[in-house]
Short mmCIF file of C-alpha atoms and ligand atoms in Angstrom, two decimals:
data_model
loop_
_atom_site.label_atom_id
_atom_site.label_comp_id
_atom_site.label_asym_id
_atom_site.label_seq_id
_atom_site.Cartn_x
_atom_site.Cartn_y
_atom_site.Cartn_z
CA MET U 17 23.85 22.92 -9.69
CA ARG U 18 21.45 22.68 -6.19
CA LEU U 19 19.74 25.92 -6.69
CA PHE U 20 18.52 24.28 -10.14
CA ARG U 21 18.34 21.53 -8.58
CA PHE U 22 15.94 23.64 -6.55
CA VAL U 23 13.88 25.37 -9.08
CA VAL U 24 13.41 22.15 -10.90
CA ALA U 25 12.54 20.03 -8.18
CA GLN U 26 9.75 23.17 -6.95
CA VAL U 27 8.75 22.89 -10.69
CA LEU U 28 8.02 19.70 -11.06
CA LEU U 29 6.31 19.56 -7.25
CA ALA U 30 4.44 21.86 -8.50
CA CYS U 31 3.44 19.90 -11.36
CA LEU U 32 2.35 17.48 -9.62
CA ALA U 33 0.29 18.89 -7.14
CA ILE U 34 -2.20 21.26 -8.39
CA ALA U 35 -5.23 20.07 -8.51
CA LEU U 36 -6.72 20.15 -12.02
CA PRO U 37 -11.19 19.43 -11.20
CA ALA U 38 -10.99 17.58 -13.55
CA ASP U 39 -8.28 14.49 -11.70
CA GLY U 40 -9.39 15.70 -8.12
CA GLY U 41 -12.25 14.12 -5.97
CA ARG U 42 -13.15 11.71 -8.30
CA SER U 43 -16.76 10.34 -7.91
CA SER U 44 -16.30 6.88 -9.13
CA SER U 45 -19.52 5.31 -9.51
CA VAL U 46 -17.70 2.10 -9.37
CA THR U 47 -17.15 1.21 -5.39
CA THR U 48 -16.38 -1.11 -2.98
CA VAL U 49 -19.83 -1.72 -2.32
CA SER U 50 -21.02 -2.19 -4.66
CA LEU U 51 -18.69 -4.41 -7.24
CA VAL U 52 -19.13 -6.46 -3.86
CA LYS U 53 -22.95 -6.39 -4.22
CA GLN U 54 -23.11 -6.71 -8.05
CA PHE U 55 -21.00 -10.48 -6.88
CA GLY U 56 -24.09 -10.77 -4.65
CA TYR U 57 -21.86 -11.48 -1.50
CA PRO U 58 -23.30 -8.95 1.37
CA ILE U 59 -20.87 -5.89 1.77
CA GLN U 60 -20.54 -3.81 5.50
CA GLU U 61 -19.32 0.00 5.67
CA HIS U 62 -17.58 0.58 9.31
CA GLU U 63 -16.01 3.49 10.15
CA VAL U 64 -13.80 4.13 13.23
CA GLN U 65 -11.50 7.18 14.02
CA THR U 66 -7.80 8.10 14.27
CA SER U 67 -6.40 8.87 17.81
CA ASP U 68 -4.95 12.36 15.16
CA GLY U 69 -8.64 12.83 13.80
CA TYR U 70 -9.14 11.16 9.97
CA ILE U 71 -12.05 9.54 9.61
CA LEU U 72 -11.95 6.17 8.26
CA THR U 73 -13.79 3.82 6.45
CA MET U 74 -13.48 0.20 6.38
CA HIS U 75 -15.37 -2.47 4.89
CA ARG U 76 -16.84 -5.65 5.16
CA ILE U 77 -17.54 -8.75 3.87
CA PRO U 78 -19.13 -10.53 7.45
CA TYR U 79 -19.64 -14.27 5.20
CA SER U 80 -19.82 -15.86 1.39
CA LYS U 81 -23.28 -16.36 -0.15
CA ARG U 82 -21.69 -19.21 -1.46
CA THR U 83 -21.87 -20.25 2.59
CA GLY U 84 -24.31 -18.74 3.96
CA ASP U 85 -23.98 -17.33 7.76
CA THR U 86 -22.55 -19.61 9.75
CA GLY U 87 -22.12 -17.98 12.83
CA LYS U 88 -18.89 -16.56 14.11
CA ARG U 89 -16.15 -16.93 11.75
CA PRO U 90 -11.76 -16.08 12.23
CA VAL U 91 -10.41 -12.41 11.67
CA VAL U 92 -9.14 -11.17 8.46
CA PHE U 93 -7.80 -7.80 7.68
CA LEU U 94 -6.97 -6.64 4.68
CA MET U 95 -4.03 -3.76 3.94
CA HIS U 96 -4.37 -2.32 -0.12
CA GLY U 97 -1.27 -0.55 -1.21
CA LEU U 98 -0.28 2.26 -2.57
CA LEU U 99 -2.76 4.74 -4.39
CA CYS U 100 -4.82 2.04 -3.52
CA SER U 101 -7.88 1.16 -2.38
CA SER U 102 -10.09 -1.76 -0.36
CA SER U 103 -11.90 -2.31 -4.33
CA ASP U 104 -8.23 -3.88 -4.93
CA TRP U 105 -9.15 -7.37 -2.93
CA VAL U 106 -12.74 -7.27 -4.93
CA LEU U 107 -12.25 -6.12 -8.93
CA SER U 108 -11.71 -9.59 -9.76
CA GLY U 109 -14.70 -11.13 -8.18
CA PRO U 110 -15.12 -13.96 -6.57
CA ASP U 111 -12.93 -16.46 -8.33
CA ASN U 112 -9.90 -14.22 -8.28
CA GLY U 113 -10.86 -11.34 -5.45
CA LEU U 114 -9.01 -12.51 -2.17
CA ALA U 115 -11.09 -11.21 0.44
CA PHE U 116 -13.99 -13.40 -1.74
CA ILE U 117 -11.78 -16.06 -1.92
CA LEU U 118 -11.61 -15.37 1.89
CA SER U 119 -15.10 -15.14 2.71
CA ASP U 120 -15.89 -18.69 1.23
CA ALA U 121 -13.15 -20.25 2.37
CA GLY U 122 -14.55 -19.64 6.59
CA TYR U 123 -13.23 -16.26 6.78
CA ASP U 124 -14.99 -12.87 8.20
CA VAL U 125 -13.17 -10.29 5.68
CA TRP U 126 -12.53 -7.28 6.57
CA MET U 127 -10.52 -4.62 4.15
CA GLY U 128 -8.87 -0.98 6.06
CA ASN U 129 -8.54 2.45 3.51
CA ALA U 130 -6.13 4.84 4.94
CA ARG U 131 -6.47 8.42 5.36
CA GLY U 132 -6.58 10.37 2.03
CA ASN U 133 -7.15 7.67 -0.06
CA THR U 134 -11.54 7.15 -1.59
CA TYR U 135 -12.91 6.09 0.88
CA SER U 136 -11.44 7.86 3.85
CA ARG U 137 -11.03 11.77 2.80
CA ARG U 138 -12.77 13.55 6.19
CA HIS U 139 -10.86 14.95 9.20
CA ALA U 140 -12.70 15.81 13.02
CA SER U 141 -12.14 19.16 11.98
CA LYS U 142 -9.38 19.50 8.80
CA THR U 143 -10.93 19.23 4.80
CA PRO U 144 -9.71 17.43 2.40
CA LEU U 145 -9.61 20.74 0.15
CA LEU U 146 -6.78 22.57 2.17
CA GLN U 147 -3.78 20.99 2.56
CA PRO U 148 -3.10 20.85 6.94
CA PHE U 149 -4.75 17.58 5.70
CA TRP U 150 -2.13 16.19 3.37
CA ASN U 151 0.74 16.63 5.66
CA PHE U 152 1.03 12.71 6.66
CA GLU U 153 2.29 10.04 4.69
CA TRP U 154 2.68 6.02 5.11
CA HIS U 155 4.96 6.14 8.46
CA ASP U 156 1.25 7.47 10.22
CA ILE U 157 -0.72 4.97 8.60
CA GLY U 158 1.60 2.74 10.31
CA ILE U 159 0.99 4.28 14.00
CA TYR U 160 -2.45 5.98 13.74
CA ASP U 161 -4.12 4.90 11.28
CA LEU U 162 -3.14 0.74 11.80
CA PRO U 163 -4.04 0.51 15.33
CA ALA U 164 -7.91 2.51 14.56
CA MET U 165 -8.68 0.33 12.93
CA LEU U 166 -7.68 -3.48 14.02
CA ASP U 167 -8.69 -2.15 17.19
CA LYS U 168 -12.59 -1.31 16.21
CA VAL U 169 -12.25 -5.19 14.55
CA LEU U 170 -11.17 -6.53 17.06
CA TYR U 171 -13.68 -4.47 19.88
CA SER U 172 -16.26 -5.36 16.82
CA THR U 173 -15.73 -8.72 16.50
CA GLY U 174 -14.83 -9.94 19.91
CA GLU U 175 -12.16 -11.45 18.66
CA GLU U 176 -8.55 -11.35 19.94
CA GLN U 177 -6.71 -12.54 17.34
CA LEU U 178 -5.97 -11.31 13.12
CA GLN U 179 -4.41 -12.77 10.48
CA TYR U 180 -3.17 -9.50 8.14
CA VAL U 181 -2.61 -9.40 3.91
CA GLY U 182 -0.79 -6.63 3.44
CA HIS U 183 0.31 -5.84 0.11
CA SER U 184 3.19 -3.25 -0.86
CA GLN U 185 2.61 0.12 1.45
CA GLY U 186 0.39 -2.15 2.93
CA THR U 187 3.03 -4.09 4.01
CA THR U 188 4.53 -1.60 4.66
CA ALA U 189 2.78 -0.28 7.12
CA LEU U 190 2.64 -3.19 9.17
CA PHE U 191 6.54 -2.95 9.55
CA VAL U 192 6.06 0.43 10.83
CA LEU U 193 3.10 -0.87 12.72
CA THR U 194 5.46 -3.58 14.93
CA SER U 195 8.84 -2.27 14.92
CA SER U 196 7.30 0.37 15.88
CA ILE U 197 4.56 -0.69 19.23
CA PRO U 198 6.21 -3.92 19.70
CA LEU U 199 3.41 -4.99 22.15
CA PHE U 200 0.51 -4.47 18.44
CA LYS U 201 2.04 -8.82 18.91
CA ARG U 202 -0.63 -9.86 20.67
CA ARG U 203 -3.60 -8.12 18.56
CA ILE U 204 -2.13 -10.32 14.85
CA ARG U 205 -1.65 -14.10 14.51
CA SER U 206 -0.02 -13.77 11.72
CA ALA U 207 0.65 -11.07 8.59
CA HIS U 208 1.81 -12.22 4.47
CA LEU U 209 3.15 -9.79 2.71
CA LEU U 210 2.46 -9.93 -0.52
CA ALA U 211 5.73 -7.86 -2.61
CA PRO U 212 6.68 -6.81 0.52
CA VAL U 213 8.76 -3.14 0.87
CA ALA U 214 10.89 -2.03 3.43
CA TRP U 215 14.52 -1.01 1.47
CA MET U 216 14.08 0.28 -1.50
CA GLY U 217 17.39 1.40 -2.47
CA ASN U 218 17.06 -0.98 -5.94
CA MET U 219 13.79 0.15 -6.72
CA GLU U 220 13.54 -0.83 -10.82
CA SER U 221 9.85 2.28 -11.48
CA PRO U 222 11.48 4.35 -14.08
CA LEU U 223 9.16 6.92 -11.68
CA ALA U 224 11.42 6.67 -9.55
CA LYS U 225 14.12 6.72 -10.84
CA VAL U 226 13.29 10.62 -12.86
CA ALA U 227 11.57 11.30 -9.57
CA GLY U 228 14.16 10.44 -6.51
CA PRO U 229 16.55 12.19 -7.50
CA LEU U 230 14.86 15.48 -7.38
CA PHE U 231 12.80 15.07 -4.33
CA GLY U 232 14.31 12.26 -2.07
CA GLN U 233 16.26 14.63 -0.03
CA PRO U 234 16.13 15.61 2.77
CA ASN U 235 12.83 17.31 2.36
CA ALA U 236 13.30 21.33 2.75
CA LEU U 237 10.41 21.52 0.77
CA ILE U 238 7.62 20.49 3.25
CA GLU U 239 10.22 22.65 5.65
CA LEU U 240 8.26 25.10 3.58
CA PHE U 241 4.62 24.43 2.25
CA GLY U 242 3.58 21.04 4.17
CA SER U 243 2.79 18.13 2.03
CA ALA U 244 -0.68 18.39 -0.52
CA GLU U 245 -3.05 15.39 -2.94
CA PHE U 246 -0.67 13.64 -5.07
CA LEU U 247 -2.82 13.85 -7.96
CA PRO U 248 -0.81 14.08 -11.49
CA SER U 249 -2.26 15.79 -13.69
CA SER U 250 -4.16 13.32 -16.68
CA LYS U 251 -1.93 15.69 -18.99
CA ALA U 252 1.70 14.89 -16.10
CA MET U 253 1.16 11.22 -17.40
CA GLU U 254 0.26 10.69 -20.89
CA LEU U 255 3.78 13.13 -21.11
CA MET U 256 4.82 10.93 -18.62
CA GLY U 257 3.81 7.88 -20.24
CA SER U 258 5.32 8.61 -23.61
CA LEU U 259 8.54 9.51 -23.02
CA LEU U 260 9.15 6.58 -19.85
CA CYS U 261 6.58 3.81 -21.06
CA ARG U 262 8.07 3.05 -24.71
CA ASP U 263 7.53 -0.78 -25.12
CA HIS U 264 4.98 -1.39 -28.13
CA ALA U 265 2.97 -4.24 -26.66
CA VAL U 266 1.91 -2.19 -23.95
CA THR U 267 -1.62 -1.12 -24.66
CA GLN U 268 -1.36 3.49 -24.52
CA VAL U 269 -3.85 3.36 -21.63
CA MET U 270 -1.68 2.20 -18.59
CA CYS U 271 1.11 4.16 -19.00
CA THR U 272 -1.60 7.25 -18.62
CA ASN U 273 -2.47 5.39 -14.83
CA VAL U 274 1.04 6.21 -12.66
CA LEU U 275 0.49 2.75 -10.40
CA PHE U 276 1.86 1.58 -13.47
CA MET U 277 3.94 3.50 -13.42
CA LEU U 278 5.28 2.66 -10.20
CA GLY U 279 4.70 -1.52 -10.75
CA GLY U 280 5.43 -1.85 -13.96
CA TRP U 281 3.56 -3.26 -16.80
CA ASP U 282 4.96 -5.24 -18.59
CA SER U 283 3.45 -7.99 -16.89
CA PRO U 284 2.42 -11.18 -19.22
CA TYR U 285 -0.33 -11.31 -16.63
CA LEU U 286 -2.54 -9.15 -16.47
CA ASN U 287 -6.02 -9.49 -16.42
CA THR U 288 -6.26 -6.93 -18.99
CA THR U 289 -9.82 -7.76 -18.67
CA LEU U 290 -9.64 -6.11 -15.03
CA MET U 291 -7.89 -2.56 -16.55
CA PRO U 292 -11.73 -0.85 -16.98
CA GLU U 293 -12.49 -1.49 -12.69
CA ILE U 294 -8.51 -0.60 -12.23
CA MET U 295 -9.14 2.60 -14.27
CA ALA U 296 -11.92 3.56 -12.35
CA THR U 297 -11.24 3.09 -9.05
CA THR U 298 -6.78 3.44 -9.50
CA PRO U 299 -5.19 6.08 -8.81
CA ALA U 300 -7.29 6.55 -5.68
CA GLY U 301 -5.26 8.78 -3.71
CA CYS U 302 -2.87 9.68 -0.70
CA SER U 303 0.51 12.33 0.78
CA VAL U 304 2.98 13.97 -1.67
CA ASN U 305 4.74 12.76 1.65
CA GLN U 306 4.27 9.02 0.89
CA MET U 307 6.06 9.44 -2.10
CA PHE U 308 8.75 11.24 -1.43
CA HIS U 309 9.35 8.90 1.58
CA TYR U 310 9.91 5.92 -0.50
CA LEU U 311 11.90 7.93 -2.80
CA GLN U 312 13.79 9.07 0.39
CA GLU U 313 14.96 5.77 1.26
CA TYR U 314 15.13 4.56 -3.04
CA ASN U 315 18.05 7.61 -2.98
CA SER U 316 19.44 6.30 1.22
CA ASN U 317 18.98 3.31 1.44
CA TYR U 318 17.43 2.45 5.02
CA PHE U 319 14.22 1.63 5.77
CA ARG U 320 13.76 4.48 8.37
CA GLN U 321 11.62 7.85 8.84
CA PHE U 322 10.62 10.54 7.33
CA ASP U 323 13.61 12.54 6.55
CA TYR U 324 12.74 17.12 7.45
CA GLY U 325 16.47 17.68 6.90
CA SER U 326 19.36 17.85 9.72
CA THR U 327 17.62 20.93 11.23
CA ARG U 328 14.04 20.19 11.81
CA ASN U 329 15.29 15.58 12.34
CA LYS U 330 17.21 17.34 16.15
CA LYS U 331 14.29 18.71 17.18
CA GLU U 332 11.69 15.79 15.86
CA TYR U 333 13.94 12.82 16.89
CA GLY U 334 16.45 13.99 19.05
CA ASN U 335 18.76 13.21 15.96
CA LYS U 336 20.25 14.58 12.88
CA ASN U 337 19.52 11.37 10.96
CA PRO U 338 15.84 9.78 11.11
CA PRO U 339 15.61 6.56 12.80
CA ASN U 340 16.16 3.35 11.50
CA TYR U 341 12.69 0.97 11.87
CA ASN U 342 13.51 -1.66 14.55
CA VAL U 343 12.86 -4.23 11.68
CA GLU U 344 15.04 -7.18 14.16
CA GLY U 345 12.74 -7.07 16.61
CA ILE U 346 9.21 -7.44 14.65
CA GLU U 347 7.90 -10.22 16.61
CA VAL U 348 4.93 -10.90 14.14
CA PRO U 349 4.89 -14.18 12.27
CA VAL U 350 5.46 -13.11 8.71
CA TYR U 351 5.37 -14.79 5.98
CA LEU U 352 6.05 -12.77 2.98
CA TYR U 353 5.72 -13.65 -0.62
CA TYR U 354 7.27 -11.70 -2.87
CA SER U 355 8.44 -11.86 -7.35
CA ASP U 356 11.20 -11.38 -9.46
CA ASN U 357 9.91 -8.93 -12.11
CA ASP U 358 8.69 -6.30 -8.89
CA TYR U 359 9.82 -3.16 -9.86
CA PHE U 360 8.91 -1.09 -6.65
CA ALA U 361 9.73 -4.47 -4.68
CA SER U 362 13.77 -6.00 -6.03
CA LEU U 363 14.77 -8.94 -4.91
CA ILE U 364 17.78 -7.12 -3.56
CA ASP U 365 15.77 -5.01 -1.33
CA VAL U 366 13.36 -7.68 -0.28
CA ASP U 367 16.74 -10.43 0.88
CA THR U 368 17.53 -7.26 2.84
CA LEU U 369 14.77 -7.65 4.93
CA ARG U 370 14.53 -11.00 5.53
CA TYR U 371 18.29 -11.54 6.42
CA THR U 372 17.75 -8.54 8.26
CA MET U 373 14.63 -10.05 10.22
CA ASN U 374 14.58 -12.51 13.36
CA PRO U 375 14.50 -16.07 11.78
CA ASN U 376 12.29 -17.23 14.61
CA SER U 377 9.44 -14.25 13.46
CA LEU U 378 10.10 -15.29 9.38
CA LYS U 379 8.45 -18.05 9.12
CA ARG U 380 7.64 -18.24 4.85
CA ALA U 381 9.67 -16.84 2.55
CA TYR U 382 7.81 -17.48 -0.97
CA ARG U 383 10.03 -16.21 -3.63
CA MET U 384 6.63 -16.70 -6.97
CA PRO U 385 7.96 -18.76 -9.76
CA GLU U 386 7.00 -16.98 -12.20
CA GLU U 387 9.50 -14.90 -13.58
CA LYS U 388 7.42 -12.21 -15.30
CA TRP U 389 5.10 -11.51 -12.01
CA ASN U 390 4.95 -8.25 -11.29
CA HIS U 391 3.89 -5.69 -8.62
CA LEU U 392 0.87 -5.61 -8.98
CA ASP U 393 -0.32 -9.09 -10.27
CA PHE U 394 -0.28 -10.42 -6.85
CA LEU U 395 -4.02 -8.62 -7.02
CA TRP U 396 -4.92 -8.55 -10.40
CA GLY U 397 -2.78 -11.51 -11.94
CA LEU U 398 -3.48 -13.83 -14.47
CA ASN U 399 -4.73 -17.35 -12.75
CA VAL U 400 -3.96 -15.77 -9.46
CA LYS U 401 -6.18 -17.75 -6.82
CA GLU U 402 -4.34 -21.42 -8.21
CA ILE U 403 -0.98 -19.83 -8.98
CA LEU U 404 -0.94 -18.21 -5.06
CA TYR U 405 -3.83 -17.05 -2.95
CA ASP U 406 -4.69 -20.93 -2.32
CA LYS U 407 -0.92 -20.43 -0.81
CA VAL U 408 -1.53 -17.54 1.01
CA LEU U 409 -4.34 -19.31 1.67
CA ASP U 410 -2.59 -22.20 3.09
CA ASP U 411 -0.49 -20.10 4.97
CA ILE U 412 -3.39 -19.31 6.97
CA LEU U 413 -5.49 -21.62 7.23
CA ASN U 414 -2.25 -23.42 9.35
CA ALA U 415 -1.13 -20.06 10.70
C1 NAG K 5 -9.83 -12.74 -15.66
O1 NAG K 5 -10.87 -11.56 -14.93
C2 NAG K 5 -11.98 -11.72 -14.72
C3 NAG K 5 -13.05 -10.45 -14.43
O2 NAG K 5 -13.38 -10.86 -13.72
C4 NAG K 5 -12.54 -12.95 -14.31
O3 NAG K 5 -13.67 -13.28 -15.29
C5 NAG K 5 -11.24 -14.57 -15.01
O4 NAG K 5 -11.77 -16.05 -14.78
C6 NAG K 5 -9.26 -13.98 -15.51
N1 NAG K 5 -9.24 -14.59 -15.37
C7 NAG K 5 -8.70 -15.25 -15.78
C8 NAG K 5 -7.91 -16.54 -16.24
O5 NAG K 5 -7.95 -15.46 -14.24
#
């Protein structure tokens, strides 16, 4: 049985990781820069190198076209989720895109891009065409990418603190950072976390249910082969879509995008006008290990570091089990915004998170009254400004 599972896992892994030229190295003409320009706002690109050599691109809207350059502004940093990028925050345009809303409200808006995505595929000495580049997962985004980007933002602006907004994996990375490097709290005035993801034992994504039992094991494969770029082929996604996504109300196009497989598709809120932009910018690239680490959490119901199997765990962590993230110790003021219909961040898991956190750090836990609001609606839901972002903006102003 174990051998059978191992073989099936191998085959599936090969299917997922084989880079078909049609999918790999996507070069879409829709980019964060082109989108922001199209809406008439100023946009800058900034590069930063992490201490382990990854070269990341940040996008910045320094001021709003509606207000003009008003001089020094407080800083907000936006961090995208799994398979996503800085485009998330701008593709819905000035009325609904959070980056524009914050810019109009007087903020200097910076948007991060994690290693491996469309805008952050460079390294001082490694190439994304070869395997060693992809030996990372979201723990590294938390302890390398975020510190590098946040420090650069503070240095460039001369500010001492910034406010952080994350979606999905952008919240996980913040939990990793603030629980692993507690001193960083001095630089983050508040963290506003949309669809927060820490514990995952109750995740409802169909993809997790299928892949979890196979790939959520302590990872011996990784020991042998290392990680790889996660590149679901369009054929594989079409097959998955037809197997898993049976809802007739759903347009077929959603079910061929891995993002909806993870985040859910049965939402009446998704602004379908945005589908062309969403399809053009996502999936934006990640490493297979990012997926595996989440699937391990799904299987183990622990929010802890990557499980390499007991032998390597002993080497890496000095213990046969990986260490838990110290969520109790987080001191940054945190605001959570979550919903009932989120396949990725289920209510039970968010409850575990919020009851584990120190109550002095948890400033707000806003459970949305919109029952059908799902994981991706936090970015692209209809009327997201009135429904959610006005509240987030209020919290940012008052934090
Ligand atoms: C849906 O998206 C389009 C394109 O950005 C936008 O013009 C429209 O206002 C959005 N609709 C709602 C109700 O949010």
